Short mmCIF file of C-alpha atoms in Angstrom, two decimals:
data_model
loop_
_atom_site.label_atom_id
_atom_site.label_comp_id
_atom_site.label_asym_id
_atom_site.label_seq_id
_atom_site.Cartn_x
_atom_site.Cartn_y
_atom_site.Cartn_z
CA UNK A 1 76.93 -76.86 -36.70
CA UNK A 2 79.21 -77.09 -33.83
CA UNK A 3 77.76 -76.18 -30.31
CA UNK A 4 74.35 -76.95 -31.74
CA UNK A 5 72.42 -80.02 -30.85
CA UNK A 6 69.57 -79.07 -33.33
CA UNK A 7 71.51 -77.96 -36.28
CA UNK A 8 70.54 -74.30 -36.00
CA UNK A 9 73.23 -72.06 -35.63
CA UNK A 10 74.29 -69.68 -32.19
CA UNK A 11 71.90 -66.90 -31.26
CA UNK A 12 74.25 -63.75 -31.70
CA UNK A 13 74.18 -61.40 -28.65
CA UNK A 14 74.83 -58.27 -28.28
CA UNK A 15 78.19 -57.50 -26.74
CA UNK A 16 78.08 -56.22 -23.15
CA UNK A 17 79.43 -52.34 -22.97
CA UNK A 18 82.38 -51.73 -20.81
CA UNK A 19 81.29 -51.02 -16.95
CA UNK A 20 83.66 -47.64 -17.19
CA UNK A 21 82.00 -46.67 -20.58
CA UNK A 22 79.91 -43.65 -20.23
CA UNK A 23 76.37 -43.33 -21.56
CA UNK A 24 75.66 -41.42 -24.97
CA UNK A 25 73.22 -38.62 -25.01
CA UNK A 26 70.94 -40.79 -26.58
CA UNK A 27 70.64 -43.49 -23.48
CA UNK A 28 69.36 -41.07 -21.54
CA UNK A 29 65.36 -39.62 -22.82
CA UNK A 30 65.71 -36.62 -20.11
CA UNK A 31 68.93 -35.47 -21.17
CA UNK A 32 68.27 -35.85 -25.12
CA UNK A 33 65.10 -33.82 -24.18
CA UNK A 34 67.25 -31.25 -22.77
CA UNK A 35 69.60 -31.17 -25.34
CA UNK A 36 66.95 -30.61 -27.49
CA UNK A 37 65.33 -27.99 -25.37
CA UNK A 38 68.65 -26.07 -25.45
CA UNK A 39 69.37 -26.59 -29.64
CA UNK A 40 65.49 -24.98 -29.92
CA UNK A 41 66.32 -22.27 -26.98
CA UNK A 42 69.46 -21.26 -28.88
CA UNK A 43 67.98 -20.65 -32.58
CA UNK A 44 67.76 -17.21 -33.41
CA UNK A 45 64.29 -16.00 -33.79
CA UNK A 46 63.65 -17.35 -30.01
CA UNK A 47 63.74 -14.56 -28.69
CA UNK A 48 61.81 -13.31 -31.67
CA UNK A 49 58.70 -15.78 -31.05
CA UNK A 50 58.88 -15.34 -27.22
CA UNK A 51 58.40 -11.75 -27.18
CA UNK A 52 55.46 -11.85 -29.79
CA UNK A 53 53.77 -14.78 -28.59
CA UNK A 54 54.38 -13.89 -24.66
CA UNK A 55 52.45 -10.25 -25.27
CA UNK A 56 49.85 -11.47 -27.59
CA UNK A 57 48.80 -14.18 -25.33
CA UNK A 58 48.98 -11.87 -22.43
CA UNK A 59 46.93 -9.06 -24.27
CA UNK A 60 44.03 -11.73 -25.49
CA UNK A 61 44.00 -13.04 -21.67
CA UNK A 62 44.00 -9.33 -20.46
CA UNK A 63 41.08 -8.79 -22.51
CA UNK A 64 38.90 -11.72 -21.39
CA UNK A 65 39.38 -11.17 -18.02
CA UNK A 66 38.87 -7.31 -18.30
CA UNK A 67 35.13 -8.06 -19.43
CA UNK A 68 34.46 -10.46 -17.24
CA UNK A 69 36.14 -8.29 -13.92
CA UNK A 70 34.14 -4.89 -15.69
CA UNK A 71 31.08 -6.07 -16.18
CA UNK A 72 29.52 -5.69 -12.58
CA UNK A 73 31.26 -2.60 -12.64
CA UNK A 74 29.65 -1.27 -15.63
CA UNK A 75 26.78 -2.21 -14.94
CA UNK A 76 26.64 -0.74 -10.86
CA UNK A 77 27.45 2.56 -12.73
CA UNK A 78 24.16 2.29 -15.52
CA UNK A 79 26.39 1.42 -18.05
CA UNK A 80 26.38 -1.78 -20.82
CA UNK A 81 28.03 -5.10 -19.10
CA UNK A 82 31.00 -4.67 -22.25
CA UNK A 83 31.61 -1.32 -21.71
CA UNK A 84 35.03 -1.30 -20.36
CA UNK A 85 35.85 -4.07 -22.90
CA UNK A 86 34.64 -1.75 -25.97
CA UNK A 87 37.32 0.31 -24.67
CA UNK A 88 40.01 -1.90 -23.61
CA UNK A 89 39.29 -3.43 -27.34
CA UNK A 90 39.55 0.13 -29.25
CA UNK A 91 42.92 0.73 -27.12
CA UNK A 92 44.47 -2.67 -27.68
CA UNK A 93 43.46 -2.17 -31.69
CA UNK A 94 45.12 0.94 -31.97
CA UNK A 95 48.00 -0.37 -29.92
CA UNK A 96 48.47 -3.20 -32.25
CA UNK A 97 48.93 -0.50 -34.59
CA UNK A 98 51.57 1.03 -33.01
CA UNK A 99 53.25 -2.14 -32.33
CA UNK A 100 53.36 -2.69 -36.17
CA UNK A 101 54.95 0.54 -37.11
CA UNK A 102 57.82 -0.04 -34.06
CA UNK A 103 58.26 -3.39 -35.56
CA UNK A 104 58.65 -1.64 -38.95
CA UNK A 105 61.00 1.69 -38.36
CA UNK A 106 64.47 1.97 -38.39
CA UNK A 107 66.77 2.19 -35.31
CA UNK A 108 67.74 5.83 -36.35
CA UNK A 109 64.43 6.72 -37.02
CA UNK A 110 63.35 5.82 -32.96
CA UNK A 111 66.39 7.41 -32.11
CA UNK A 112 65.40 10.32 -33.63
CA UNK A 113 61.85 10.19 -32.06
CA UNK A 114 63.57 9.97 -28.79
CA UNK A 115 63.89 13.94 -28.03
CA UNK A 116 60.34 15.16 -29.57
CA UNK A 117 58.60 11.78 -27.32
CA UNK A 118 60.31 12.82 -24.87
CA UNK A 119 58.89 17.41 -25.13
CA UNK A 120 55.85 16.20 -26.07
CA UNK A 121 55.55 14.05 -22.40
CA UNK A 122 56.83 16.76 -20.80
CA UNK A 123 54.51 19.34 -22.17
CA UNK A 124 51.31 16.93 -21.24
CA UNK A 125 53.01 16.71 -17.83
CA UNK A 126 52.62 20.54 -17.31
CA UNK A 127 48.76 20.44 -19.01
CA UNK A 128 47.98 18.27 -16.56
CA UNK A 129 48.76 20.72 -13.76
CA UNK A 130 46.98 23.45 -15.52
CA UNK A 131 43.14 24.34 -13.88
CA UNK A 132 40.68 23.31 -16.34
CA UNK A 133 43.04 21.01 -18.39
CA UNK A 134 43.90 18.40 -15.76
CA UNK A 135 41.45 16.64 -13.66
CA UNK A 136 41.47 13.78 -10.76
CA UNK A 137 41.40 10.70 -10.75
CA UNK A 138 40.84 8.69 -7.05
CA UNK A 139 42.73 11.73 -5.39
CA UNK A 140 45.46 11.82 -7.78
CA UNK A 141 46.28 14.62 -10.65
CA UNK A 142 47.33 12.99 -13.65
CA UNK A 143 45.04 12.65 -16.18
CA UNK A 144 43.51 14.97 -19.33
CA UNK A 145 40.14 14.55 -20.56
CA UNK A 146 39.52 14.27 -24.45
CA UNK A 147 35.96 14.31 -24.43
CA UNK A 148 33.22 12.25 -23.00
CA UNK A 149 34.57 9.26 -21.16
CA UNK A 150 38.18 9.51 -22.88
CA UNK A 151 40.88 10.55 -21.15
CA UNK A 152 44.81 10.37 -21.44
CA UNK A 153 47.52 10.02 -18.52
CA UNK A 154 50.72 11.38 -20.08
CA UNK A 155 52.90 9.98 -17.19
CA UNK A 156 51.98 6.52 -18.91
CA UNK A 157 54.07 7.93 -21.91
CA UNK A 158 56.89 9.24 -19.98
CA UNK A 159 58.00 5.53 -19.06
CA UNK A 160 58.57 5.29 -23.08
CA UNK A 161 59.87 9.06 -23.67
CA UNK A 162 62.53 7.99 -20.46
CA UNK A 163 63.38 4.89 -22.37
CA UNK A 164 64.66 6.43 -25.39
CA UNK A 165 65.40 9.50 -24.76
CA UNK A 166 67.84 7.52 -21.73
CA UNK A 167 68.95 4.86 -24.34
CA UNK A 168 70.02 7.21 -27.13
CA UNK A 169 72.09 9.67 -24.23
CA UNK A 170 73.55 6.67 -23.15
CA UNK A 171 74.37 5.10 -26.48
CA UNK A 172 76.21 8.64 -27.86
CA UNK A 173 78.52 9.28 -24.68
CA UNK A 174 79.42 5.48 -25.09
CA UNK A 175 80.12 6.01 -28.83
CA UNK A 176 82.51 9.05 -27.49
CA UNK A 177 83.79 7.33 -24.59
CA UNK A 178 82.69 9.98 -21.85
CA UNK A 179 80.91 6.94 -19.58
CA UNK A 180 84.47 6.24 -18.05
CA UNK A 181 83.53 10.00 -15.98
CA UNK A 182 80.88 9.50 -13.34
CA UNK A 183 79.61 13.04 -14.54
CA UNK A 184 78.44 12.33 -17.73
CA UNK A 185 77.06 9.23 -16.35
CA UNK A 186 74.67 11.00 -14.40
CA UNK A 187 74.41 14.05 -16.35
CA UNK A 188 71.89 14.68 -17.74
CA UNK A 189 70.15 11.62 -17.02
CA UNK A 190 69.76 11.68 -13.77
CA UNK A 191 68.25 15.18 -13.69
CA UNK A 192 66.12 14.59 -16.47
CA UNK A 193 65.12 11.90 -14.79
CA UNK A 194 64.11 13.42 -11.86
CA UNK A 195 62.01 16.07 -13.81
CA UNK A 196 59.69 13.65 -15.05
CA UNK A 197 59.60 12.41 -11.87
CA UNK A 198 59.12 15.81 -9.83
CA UNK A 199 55.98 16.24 -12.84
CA UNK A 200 54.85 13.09 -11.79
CA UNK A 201 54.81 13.22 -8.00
CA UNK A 202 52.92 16.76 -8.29
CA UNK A 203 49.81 14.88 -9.38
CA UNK A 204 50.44 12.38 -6.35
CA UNK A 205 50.94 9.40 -8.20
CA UNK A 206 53.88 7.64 -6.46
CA UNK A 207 53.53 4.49 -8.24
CA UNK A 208 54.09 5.68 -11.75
CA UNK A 209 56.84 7.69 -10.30
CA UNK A 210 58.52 4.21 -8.85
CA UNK A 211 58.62 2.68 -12.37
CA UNK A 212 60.23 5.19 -13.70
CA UNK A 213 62.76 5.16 -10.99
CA UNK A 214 63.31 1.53 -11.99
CA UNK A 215 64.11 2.10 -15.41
CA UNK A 216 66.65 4.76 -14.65
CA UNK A 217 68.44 2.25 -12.51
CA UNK A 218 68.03 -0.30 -15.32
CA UNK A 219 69.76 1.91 -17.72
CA UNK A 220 72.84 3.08 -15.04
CA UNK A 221 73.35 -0.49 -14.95
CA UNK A 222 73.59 -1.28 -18.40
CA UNK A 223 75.74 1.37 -18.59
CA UNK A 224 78.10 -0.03 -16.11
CA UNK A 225 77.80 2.31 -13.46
CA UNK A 226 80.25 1.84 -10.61
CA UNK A 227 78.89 0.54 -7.00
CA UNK A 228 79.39 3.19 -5.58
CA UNK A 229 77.87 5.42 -8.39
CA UNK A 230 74.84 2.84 -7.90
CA UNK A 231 74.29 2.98 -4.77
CA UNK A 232 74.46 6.80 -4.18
CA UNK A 233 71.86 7.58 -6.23
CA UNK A 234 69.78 4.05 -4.50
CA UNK A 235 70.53 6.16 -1.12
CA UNK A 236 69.14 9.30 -2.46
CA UNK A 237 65.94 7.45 -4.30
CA UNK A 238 65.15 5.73 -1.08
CA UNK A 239 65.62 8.76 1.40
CA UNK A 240 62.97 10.74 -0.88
CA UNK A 241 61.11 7.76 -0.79
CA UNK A 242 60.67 7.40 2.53
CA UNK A 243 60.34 10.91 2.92
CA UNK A 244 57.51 11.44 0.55
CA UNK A 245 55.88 8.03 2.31
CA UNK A 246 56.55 9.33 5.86
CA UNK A 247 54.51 12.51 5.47
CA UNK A 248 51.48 10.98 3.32
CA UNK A 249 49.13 9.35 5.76
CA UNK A 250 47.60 7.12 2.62
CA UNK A 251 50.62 6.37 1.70
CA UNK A 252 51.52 5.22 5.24
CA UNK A 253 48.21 3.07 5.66
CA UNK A 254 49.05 1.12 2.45
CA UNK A 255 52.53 0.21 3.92
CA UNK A 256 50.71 -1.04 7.15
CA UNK A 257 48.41 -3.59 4.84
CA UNK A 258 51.64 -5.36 3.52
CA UNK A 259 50.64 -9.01 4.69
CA UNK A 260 47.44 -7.95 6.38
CA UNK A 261 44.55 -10.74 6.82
CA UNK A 262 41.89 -8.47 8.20
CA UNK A 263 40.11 -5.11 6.86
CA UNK A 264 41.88 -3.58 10.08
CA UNK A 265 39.66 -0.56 11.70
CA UNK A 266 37.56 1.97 9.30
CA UNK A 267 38.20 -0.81 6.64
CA UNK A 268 42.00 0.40 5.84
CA UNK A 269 43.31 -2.51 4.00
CA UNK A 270 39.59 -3.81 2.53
CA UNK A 271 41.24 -3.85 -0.61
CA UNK A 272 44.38 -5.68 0.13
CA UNK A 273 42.39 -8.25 2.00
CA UNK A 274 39.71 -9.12 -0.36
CA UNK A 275 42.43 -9.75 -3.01
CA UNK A 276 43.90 -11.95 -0.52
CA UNK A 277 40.30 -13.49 -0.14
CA UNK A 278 39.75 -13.76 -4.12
CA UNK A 279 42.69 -15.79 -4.52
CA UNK A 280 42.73 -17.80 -2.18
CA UNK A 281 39.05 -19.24 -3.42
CA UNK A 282 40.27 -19.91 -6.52
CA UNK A 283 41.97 -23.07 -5.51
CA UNK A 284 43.66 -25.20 -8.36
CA UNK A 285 42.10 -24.54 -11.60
CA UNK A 286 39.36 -21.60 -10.26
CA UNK A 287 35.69 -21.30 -10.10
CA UNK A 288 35.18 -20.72 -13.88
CA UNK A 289 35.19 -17.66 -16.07
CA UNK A 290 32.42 -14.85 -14.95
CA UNK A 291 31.91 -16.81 -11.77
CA UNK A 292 34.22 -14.47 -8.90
CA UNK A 293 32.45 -13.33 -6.20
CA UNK A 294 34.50 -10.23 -5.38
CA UNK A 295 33.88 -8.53 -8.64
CA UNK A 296 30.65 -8.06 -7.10
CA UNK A 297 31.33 -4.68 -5.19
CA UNK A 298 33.79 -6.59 -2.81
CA UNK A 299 36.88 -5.48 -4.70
CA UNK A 300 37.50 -2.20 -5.27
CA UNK A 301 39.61 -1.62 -9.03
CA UNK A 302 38.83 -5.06 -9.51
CA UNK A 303 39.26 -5.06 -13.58
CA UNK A 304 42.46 -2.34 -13.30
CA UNK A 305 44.83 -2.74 -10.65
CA UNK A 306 43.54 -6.01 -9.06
CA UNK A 307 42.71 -8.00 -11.97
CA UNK A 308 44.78 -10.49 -10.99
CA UNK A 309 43.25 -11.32 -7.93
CA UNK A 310 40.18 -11.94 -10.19
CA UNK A 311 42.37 -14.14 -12.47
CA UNK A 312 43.48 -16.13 -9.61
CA UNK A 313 39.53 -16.52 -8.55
CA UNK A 314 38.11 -17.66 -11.75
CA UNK A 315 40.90 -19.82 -13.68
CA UNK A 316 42.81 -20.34 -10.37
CA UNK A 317 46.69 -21.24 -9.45
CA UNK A 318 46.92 -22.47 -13.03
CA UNK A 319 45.68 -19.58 -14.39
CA UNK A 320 48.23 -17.20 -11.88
CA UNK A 321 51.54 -19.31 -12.81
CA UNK A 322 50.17 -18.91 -16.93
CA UNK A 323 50.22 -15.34 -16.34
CA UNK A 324 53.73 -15.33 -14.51
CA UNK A 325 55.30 -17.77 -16.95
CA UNK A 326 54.25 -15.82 -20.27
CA UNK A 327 56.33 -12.42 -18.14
CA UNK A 328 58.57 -14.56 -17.67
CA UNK A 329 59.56 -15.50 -21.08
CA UNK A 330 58.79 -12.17 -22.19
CA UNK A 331 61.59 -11.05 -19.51
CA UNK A 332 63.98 -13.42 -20.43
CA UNK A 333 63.35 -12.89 -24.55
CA UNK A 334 64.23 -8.91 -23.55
CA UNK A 335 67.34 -9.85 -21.47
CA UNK A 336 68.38 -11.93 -24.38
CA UNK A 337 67.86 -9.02 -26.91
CA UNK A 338 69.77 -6.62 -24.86
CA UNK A 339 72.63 -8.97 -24.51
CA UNK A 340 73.03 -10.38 -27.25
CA UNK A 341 73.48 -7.17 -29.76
CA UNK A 342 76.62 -4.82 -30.51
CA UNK A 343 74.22 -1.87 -31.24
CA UNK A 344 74.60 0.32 -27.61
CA UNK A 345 71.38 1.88 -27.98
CA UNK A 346 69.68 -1.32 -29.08
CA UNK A 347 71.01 -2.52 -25.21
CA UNK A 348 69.67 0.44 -23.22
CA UNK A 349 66.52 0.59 -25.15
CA UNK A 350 65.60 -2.89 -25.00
CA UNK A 351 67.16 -3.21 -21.33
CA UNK A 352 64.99 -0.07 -20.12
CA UNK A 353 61.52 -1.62 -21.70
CA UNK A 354 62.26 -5.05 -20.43
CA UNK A 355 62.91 -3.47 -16.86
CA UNK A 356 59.89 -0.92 -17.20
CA UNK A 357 57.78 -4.21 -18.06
CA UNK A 358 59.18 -6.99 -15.73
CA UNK A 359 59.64 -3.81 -12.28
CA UNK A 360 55.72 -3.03 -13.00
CA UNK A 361 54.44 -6.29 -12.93
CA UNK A 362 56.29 -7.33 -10.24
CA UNK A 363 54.72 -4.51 -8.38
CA UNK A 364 51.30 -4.88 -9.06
CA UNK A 365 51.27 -8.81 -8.60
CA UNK A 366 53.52 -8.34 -5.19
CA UNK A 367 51.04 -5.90 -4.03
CA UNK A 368 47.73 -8.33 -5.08
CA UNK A 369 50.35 -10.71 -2.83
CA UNK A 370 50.40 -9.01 0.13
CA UNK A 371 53.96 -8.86 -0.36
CA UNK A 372 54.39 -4.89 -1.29
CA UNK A 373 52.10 -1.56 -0.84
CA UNK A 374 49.78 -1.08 -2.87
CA UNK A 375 51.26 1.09 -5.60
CA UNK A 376 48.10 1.74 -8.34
CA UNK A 377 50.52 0.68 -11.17
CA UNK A 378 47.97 -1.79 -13.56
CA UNK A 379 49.80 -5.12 -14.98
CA UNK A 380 51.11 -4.04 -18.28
CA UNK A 381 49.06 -5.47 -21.46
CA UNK A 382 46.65 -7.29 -18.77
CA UNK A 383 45.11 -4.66 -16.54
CA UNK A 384 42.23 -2.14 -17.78
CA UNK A 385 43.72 1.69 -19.07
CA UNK A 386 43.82 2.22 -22.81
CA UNK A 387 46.89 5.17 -21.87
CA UNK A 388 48.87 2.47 -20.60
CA UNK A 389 48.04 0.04 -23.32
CA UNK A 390 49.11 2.19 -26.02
CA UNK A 391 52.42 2.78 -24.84
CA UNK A 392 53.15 -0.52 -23.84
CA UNK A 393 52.88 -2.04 -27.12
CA UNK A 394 54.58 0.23 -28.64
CA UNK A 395 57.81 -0.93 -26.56
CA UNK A 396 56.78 -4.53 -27.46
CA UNK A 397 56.88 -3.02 -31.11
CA UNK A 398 60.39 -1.90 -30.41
CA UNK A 399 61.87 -5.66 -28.48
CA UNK A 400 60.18 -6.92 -31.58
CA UNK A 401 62.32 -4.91 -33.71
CA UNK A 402 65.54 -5.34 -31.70
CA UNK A 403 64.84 -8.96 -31.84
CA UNK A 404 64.95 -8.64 -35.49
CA UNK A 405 67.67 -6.92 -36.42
CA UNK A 406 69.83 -9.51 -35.04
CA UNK A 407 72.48 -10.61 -38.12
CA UNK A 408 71.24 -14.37 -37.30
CA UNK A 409 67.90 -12.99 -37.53
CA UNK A 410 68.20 -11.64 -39.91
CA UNK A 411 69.78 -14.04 -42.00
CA UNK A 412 67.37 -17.10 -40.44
CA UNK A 413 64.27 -14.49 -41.67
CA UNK A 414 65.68 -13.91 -45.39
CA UNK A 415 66.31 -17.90 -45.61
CA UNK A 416 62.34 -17.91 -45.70
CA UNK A 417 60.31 -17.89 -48.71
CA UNK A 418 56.42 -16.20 -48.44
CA UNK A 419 53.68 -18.49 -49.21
CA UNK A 420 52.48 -17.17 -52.02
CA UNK A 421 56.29 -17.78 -53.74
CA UNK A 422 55.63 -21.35 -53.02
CA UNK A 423 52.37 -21.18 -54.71
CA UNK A 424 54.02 -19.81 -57.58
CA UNK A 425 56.86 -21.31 -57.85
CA UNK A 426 54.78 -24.95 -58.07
CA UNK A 427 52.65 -23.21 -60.62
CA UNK A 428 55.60 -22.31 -62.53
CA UNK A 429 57.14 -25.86 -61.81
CA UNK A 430 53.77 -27.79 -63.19
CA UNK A 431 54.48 -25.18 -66.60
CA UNK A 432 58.28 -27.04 -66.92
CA UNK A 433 59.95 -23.93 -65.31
CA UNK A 434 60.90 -25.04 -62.05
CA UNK A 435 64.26 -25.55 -62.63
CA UNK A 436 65.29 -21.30 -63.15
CA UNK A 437 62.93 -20.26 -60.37
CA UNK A 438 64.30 -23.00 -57.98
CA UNK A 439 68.00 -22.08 -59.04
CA UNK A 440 66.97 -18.18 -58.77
CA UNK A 441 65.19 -18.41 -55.11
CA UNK A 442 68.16 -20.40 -53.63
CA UNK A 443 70.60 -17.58 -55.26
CA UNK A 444 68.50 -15.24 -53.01
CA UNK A 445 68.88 -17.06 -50.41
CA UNK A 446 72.58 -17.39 -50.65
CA UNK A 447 73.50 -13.75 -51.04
CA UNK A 448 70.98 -12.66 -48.31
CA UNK A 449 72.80 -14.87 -45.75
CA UNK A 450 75.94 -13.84 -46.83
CA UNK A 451 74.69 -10.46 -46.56
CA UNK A 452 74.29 -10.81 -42.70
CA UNK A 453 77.29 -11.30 -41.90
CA UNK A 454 76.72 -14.97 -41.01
CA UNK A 455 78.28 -18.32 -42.32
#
């Protein structure tokens, strides 16, 4: 051949793309991975899987470490080492239970659970008040006994009875248009609001009573309240606040331990400094499950409201950032919920959880930090307390549920087929009647994603 000396013909190269061309998508490995990342981020039962994986993996966590942060404990006050976790495990059983019938009922139904929630709270509230009902609990009044070592804290329930009852107030002056008026904004939320919390702070405990102030900014909000509106009732919150800080000397020594590196004098911040101490020996990946050192009388609450700080001893910085990144996603996955549906009561409900959820944990890891006062709020689904298990999951019921009802949930859920339809259906196919069933199930299919509302 011609420009061959040995007869064999031209090696064919490729041709040389244009220097002004730009790269495909597929040139580039990060930004196909990304791509990808996105496509699977943007599917419609993401939020879906986030929100149930996130809480189960943070509840089976939460119970590991509470028996291995309980077990001095129980056994410095002549009880079994699993004691607390017998508990913990009875409260996260029934809770699972609850989570299953949220995931289960109707929208209307919750709404229509909102109001009786919402009395029944209140009417624990005043029980707990009552001489002979209520009892103490490290110096604060908030807690009913139910016999033997049971007891309830109904101001664990009022976070839930606030989120409905807030969501479905919300949802039916936006359904008549009366939010436009900066009255029926705030009334009767905002009073309402501050009756749980006036209940709350008679027992002492300020911490459950700051939650609850988060959610009720979480709803206003949502509901577009103006900045003005906003930060009126901010002013107000903060001057009570400060006032009902100002004139609590324990409440005043916690704010002096915020960043404090020594007990101080009569041991004032011992507890803020050992969980200073417990993480910082946990180094990268911990000293090993069972193996802290501060669980050993050091740290006071060391399997409720520090049980971090144990987490950060034993499985270390990775085990911390596992802990932040699964509220994390289960923050986002609620953010996505609440803005991605038309329903208005679906947004305030699943805004307030996620903010009741994401504002607690922020303040009980902050104050293992150093970073905020210590507040006695537990880390929801993680932290020892059956009454604020139970409640808890029930809200992760309702995300679940919100998540859901989506239309392209909805439609993405009906496209699947249970396993034991497969089963059958290759039974049936072996027999020579494939072809009908096959023909029936995608007919199914068909009409239940046209159903949704979905092409």
């Amino acid at each position: 051949m011609v420009g061959s000396r040995t007869g064999r013909p031209p090696v064919q190269r490729a041709p040389r793309r244009p220097a002004g061309r730009p790269r495909s998508p597929r040139d580039n490995p990060l930004r196909l991975l990304v791509l990808r990342a996105r496509k699977a981020w943007d599917r419609p039962l993401t939020a879906y899987y986030l929100i149930f994986g996130s809480s189960l993996l943070i509840t089976v966590l939460g119970l590991v470490m509470v028996y291995s942060a309980s077990m001095i404990t129980a056994l410095q006050l002549s009880l079994p080492g699993s004691f607390f976790f017998r508990k913990q495990f009875l409260a996260a059983s029934i809770g699972t239970v609850l989570l299953l019938i949220a995931m289960r009922v109707p929208v209307k139904l919750h709404r229509a659970l909102a109001y009786p929630i919402l009395a029944g709270a209140v009417f624990l509230m005043i029980l707990v008040q009552v001489p002979g009902i209520g009892m103490a609990v490290n110096g604060n009044q908030n807690w009913i006994s139910l016999g033997g070592s049971f007891q309830i804290q109904p101001s664990e329930f009022g976070k839930l009875a606030l989120v409905l009852w807030g969501a479905d107030l919300l949802a039916r002056k936006q359904d008549k248009g009366m939010l436009a008026q900066w009255k029926h904004m705030l009334v009767p939320l905002v009073p309402g609001t501050f009756l749980l919390l006036g209940l709350i702070m008679l027992g002492g405990d300020m911490g459950t009573a700051i939650i609850l102030t988060a959610i009720l900014f979480g709803l206003l909000w949502l509901a577009g309240a103006p900045t003005r509106l906003f930060g009126g009732v901010l002013a107000v919150a903060v001057t009570i606040g400060f006032i009902l800080i100002k004139t609590s000397p324990n409440r005043m020594s916690r704010l002096a331990c915020i960043g404090a590196t020594e007990p101080g004098p009569n041991d004032t911040c011992w507890q803020a400094v050992h969980g200073i101490y417990a993480l910082a020996s946990g180094g990268l990946f911990g000293s090993g499950l069972g193996a802290s050192v501060e669980k050993w009388g050091q740290l006071p609450e060391a399997h409720t409201d520090f049980i971090f700080a144990i987490t950060g001893e034993e499985l270390g910085l990775a085990g911390t950032l596992s802990v932040l990144a699964l509220f994390a996603a289960l923050g986002y996955a609620g953010i996505r919920v609440a803005g991605r549906t038309e329903d208005p009561f679906v947004r305030y409900a699943a805004g307030g959880v996620t903010t009741w959820i994401t504002a607690q944990a922020v303040i009980n890891i902050g104050a293992v930090l150093g970073l905020l006062p210590i507040a006695g709020v537990p880390l929801p689904l993680f932290s020892y307390g059956g009454s604020a298990l139970l409640p808890t999951m029930f809200a992760i019921g309702l995300l679940i549920a919100f998540a859901r009802d989506e239309p392209a949930a909805r439609a993405a859920l009906a496209m699947r087929q249970p396993r034991f339809g497969r089963k059958r259906a290759a039974v049936r196919g072996s027999a020579g009647a494939a072809g009908p069933r096959r023909w029936n199930t995608m007919r199914r299919r068909a009409s239940a994603a046209r159903s949704s509302g979905e092409r």
